[in-house]
C-alpha positions as YAML, in Angstrom:
chain: A
units: angstrom
residues:
- id: 1
  name: MET
  ca: [-35.91, -59.22, 35.14]
- id: 2
  name: LEU
  ca: [-36.03, -56.67, 37.95]
- id: 3
  name: TYR
  ca: [-32.23, -56.47, 37.88]
- id: 4
  name: LEU
  ca: [-32.39, -55.97, 34.13]
- id: 5
  name: LYS
  ca: [-34.87, -53.13, 34.64]
- id: 6
  name: LYS
  ca: [-32.48, -51.44, 37.08]
- id: 7
  name: TRP
  ca: [-29.58, -51.87, 34.65]
- id: 8
  name: TYR
  ca: [-31.69, -50.62, 31.72]
- id: 9
  name: ALA
  ca: [-32.48, -47.38, 33.57]
- id: 10
  name: ALA
  ca: [-28.81, -46.58, 34.24]
- id: 11
  name: PRO
  ca: [-26.91, -46.48, 30.91]
- id: 12
  name: PRO
  ca: [-28.99, -44.59, 28.33]
- id: 13
  name: GLU
  ca: [-26.42, -45.41, 25.65]
- id: 14
  name: ALA
  ca: [-27.29, -49.11, 25.92]
- id: 15
  name: ARG
  ca: [-29.62, -49.05, 22.95]
- id: 16
  name: PRO
  ca: [-30.86, -50.77, 20.88]
- id: 17
  name: LEU
  ca: [-31.51, -53.57, 23.33]
- id: 18
  name: HIS
  ca: [-32.39, -57.11, 22.30]
- id: 19
  name: VAL
  ca: [-33.80, -59.35, 25.03]
- id: 20
  name: LEU
  ca: [-34.25, -63.09, 25.04]
- id: 21
  name: CYS
  ca: [-35.21, -64.32, 28.49]
- id: 22
  name: HIS
  ca: [-37.27, -67.18, 29.81]
- id: 23
  name: GLY
  ca: [-39.94, -66.19, 32.30]
- id: 24
  name: LEU
  ca: [-43.44, -64.96, 32.92]
- id: 25
  name: VAL
  ca: [-42.61, -61.26, 33.04]
- id: 26
  name: LYS
  ca: [-42.00, -59.65, 29.67]
- id: 27
  name: PRO
  ca: [-39.59, -56.70, 29.36]
- id: 28
  name: VAL
  ca: [-42.38, -54.38, 28.16]
- id: 29
  name: HIS
  ca: [-44.26, -54.96, 31.44]
- id: 30
  name: LEU
  ca: [-41.28, -53.44, 33.27]
- id: 31
  name: GLY
  ca: [-40.92, -50.45, 30.96]
- id: 32
  name: ILE
  ca: [-38.00, -51.95, 29.02]
- id: 33
  name: LYS
  ca: [-38.13, -51.10, 25.33]
- id: 34
  name: ALA
  ca: [-36.51, -54.05, 23.60]
- id: 35
  name: SER
  ca: [-36.84, -56.36, 20.64]
- id: 36
  name: GLN
  ca: [-36.04, -60.01, 20.03]
- id: 37
  name: PRO
  ca: [-32.50, -60.73, 18.85]
- id: 38
  name: PRO
  ca: [-32.17, -61.10, 15.08]
- id: 39
  name: PRO
  ca: [-32.31, -64.61, 13.66]
- id: 40
  name: GLY
  ca: [-29.02, -66.40, 13.57]
- id: 41
  name: PRO
  ca: [-26.85, -67.20, 10.58]
- id: 42
  name: GLY
  ca: [-28.58, -70.55, 10.15]
- id: 43
  name: LYS
  ca: [-31.48, -68.69, 8.57]
- id: 44
  name: LYS
  ca: [-29.15, -67.82, 5.67]
- id: 45
  name: ILE
  ca: [-29.59, -71.39, 4.41]
- id: 46
  name: LEU
  ca: [-33.23, -70.62, 3.67]
- id: 47
  name: ALA
  ca: [-32.33, -67.68, 1.41]
- id: 48
  name: SER
  ca: [-32.64, -69.60, -1.82]
- id: 49
  name: GLN
  ca: [-36.16, -70.71, -0.86]
- id: 50
  name: ASP
  ca: [-37.42, -67.29, 0.26]
- id: 51
  name: PRO
  ca: [-37.49, -64.47, -2.33]
- id: 52
  name: ILE
  ca: [-37.85, -61.76, 0.36]
- id: 53
  name: PHE
  ca: [-35.07, -63.08, 2.58]
- id: 54
  name: ASP
  ca: [-32.77, -60.31, 3.80]
- id: 55
  name: ALA
  ca: [-29.35, -61.61, 4.89]
- id: 56
  name: GLN
  ca: [-28.54, -58.14, 6.27]
- id: 57
  name: LYS
  ca: [-31.05, -58.75, 9.09]
- id: 58
  name: CYS
  ca: [-29.64, -62.14, 10.13]
- id: 59
  name: GLY
  ca: [-26.75, -62.77, 12.44]
- id: 60
  name: PRO
  ca: [-25.02, -60.34, 14.76]
- id: 61
  name: GLN
  ca: [-26.17, -56.73, 14.64]
- id: 62
  name: PRO
  ca: [-24.65, -53.83, 16.57]
- id: 63
  name: GLY
  ca: [-26.34, -53.16, 19.89]
- id: 64
  name: TRP
  ca: [-26.89, -54.57, 23.33]
- id: 65
  name: TYR
  ca: [-28.17, -58.05, 24.10]
- id: 66
  name: ALA
  ca: [-29.62, -59.33, 27.36]
- id: 67
  name: ILE
  ca: [-29.84, -63.11, 27.17]
- id: 68
  name: SER
  ca: [-30.76, -65.47, 29.99]
- id: 69
  name: ILE
  ca: [-28.43, -68.35, 30.68]
- id: 70
  name: HIS
  ca: [-31.32, -70.75, 30.07]
- id: 71
  name: MET
  ca: [-31.93, -69.37, 26.57]
- id: 72
  name: LEU
  ca: [-28.20, -69.43, 25.77]
- id: 73
  name: HIS
  ca: [-27.98, -73.11, 26.61]
- id: 74
  name: ALA
  ca: [-31.21, -73.88, 24.75]
- id: 75
  name: ARG
  ca: [-29.76, -72.38, 21.55]
- id: 76
  name: GLU
  ca: [-26.17, -73.48, 22.02]
- id: 77
  name: GLY
  ca: [-26.33, -76.44, 19.66]
- id: 78
  name: SER
  ca: [-28.34, -74.75, 16.94]
- id: 79
  name: ASN
  ca: [-26.92, -73.10, 13.86]
- id: 80
  name: ASP
  ca: [-28.83, -69.96, 14.91]
- id: 81
  name: TYR
  ca: [-26.49, -69.40, 17.82]
- id: 82
  name: PHE
  ca: [-24.09, -66.51, 17.11]
- id: 83
  name: LEU
  ca: [-23.44, -65.19, 20.63]
- id: 84
  name: LYS
  ca: [-20.82, -67.90, 21.12]
- id: 85
  name: TYR
  ca: [-18.49, -65.60, 19.16]
- id: 86
  name: PHE
  ca: [-18.78, -62.87, 21.80]
- id: 87
  name: LYS
  ca: [-18.02, -62.53, 25.50]
- id: 88
  name: PRO
  ca: [-20.53, -61.00, 27.90]
- id: 89
  name: VAL
  ca: [-19.53, -57.59, 29.24]
- id: 90
  name: ALA
  ca: [-21.62, -57.92, 32.39]
- id: 91
  name: MET
  ca: [-24.25, -59.94, 34.17]
- id: 92
  name: THR
  ca: [-27.45, -58.64, 35.68]
- id: 93
  name: GLY
  ca: [-29.05, -60.58, 38.48]
- id: 94
  name: TYR
  ca: [-28.07, -64.21, 38.61]
- id: 95
  name: SER
  ca: [-29.02, -65.40, 35.17]
- id: 96
  name: ILE
  ca: [-28.90, -62.71, 32.46]
- id: 97
  name: TYR
  ca: [-25.75, -62.06, 30.46]
- id: 98
  name: LEU
  ca: [-25.24, -58.66, 28.84]
- id: 99
  name: TYR
  ca: [-23.41, -58.38, 25.54]
- id: 100
  name: HIS
  ca: [-22.36, -55.23, 23.72]
- id: 101
  name: ILE
  ca: [-21.71, -55.81, 20.02]
- id: 102
  name: THR
  ca: [-20.04, -52.98, 18.15]
- id: 103
  name: LEU
  ca: [-20.32, -52.53, 14.38]
- id: 104
  name: GLU
  ca: [-16.72, -53.69, 14.02]
- id: 105
  name: ASP
  ca: [-17.33, -56.81, 16.13]
- id: 106
  name: ALA
  ca: [-20.55, -57.61, 14.27]
- id: 107
  name: ASN
  ca: [-18.84, -57.29, 10.88]
- id: 108
  name: ARG
  ca: [-15.87, -59.40, 11.98]
- id: 109
  name: VAL
  ca: [-18.16, -62.27, 12.94]
- id: 110
  name: ARG
  ca: [-20.48, -61.70, 9.96]
- id: 111
  name: ASP
  ca: [-17.46, -62.02, 7.65]
- id: 112
  name: ASP
  ca: [-16.45, -65.29, 9.37]
- id: 113
  name: LEU
  ca: [-20.00, -66.62, 8.91]
- id: 114
  name: GLY
  ca: [-20.25, -65.57, 5.27]
- id: 115
  name: LEU
  ca: [-22.94, -62.94, 5.91]
- id: 116
  name: PRO
  ca: [-22.92, -59.54, 4.18]
- id: 117
  name: LEU
  ca: [-21.24, -56.79, 6.13]
- id: 118
  name: ILE
  ca: [-23.25, -53.95, 7.64]
- id: 119
  name: ASP
  ca: [-22.57, -50.42, 6.38]
- id: 120
  name: SER
  ca: [-21.42, -47.86, 8.92]
- id: 121
  name: GLU
  ca: [-24.21, -45.39, 8.06]
...
C-alpha cells in the first residue's frame, strides 16, 4: 500500500481510482481517495428481481483500478470478474496491478457482456 501511495501522488490524472486490496491498511489511512470497484456484470442477473437496479453502474467503468493479486485470484472464477478483459498498465510494489480503463475500452467490454453503453458526457 505504501507503493500505491507513492504512485497515487505522482500522476494527478489517475482519477477516479478504484481500489480493491487485501490488507490491514485502508487506502484512506494513507491519504488515497478511492472507492471500491463497481460490481461486476454478474449483478445484471439480479436486475429482474431488483426494481432499483442500475445496469449503468455495473461492470467496467472508465477510470483507474488498483487491484491486489490476491483479490484478482479470489474473484477470478466469479461472474463478477470483468478485469480479465483488460491488461494491467503497471504494477506498484510486488502485488498490486494498475489498470487504466478508457471510455472506449469500457464500452467495448460492456457491449460484449450485454451491458448498456456509457455516454461520453
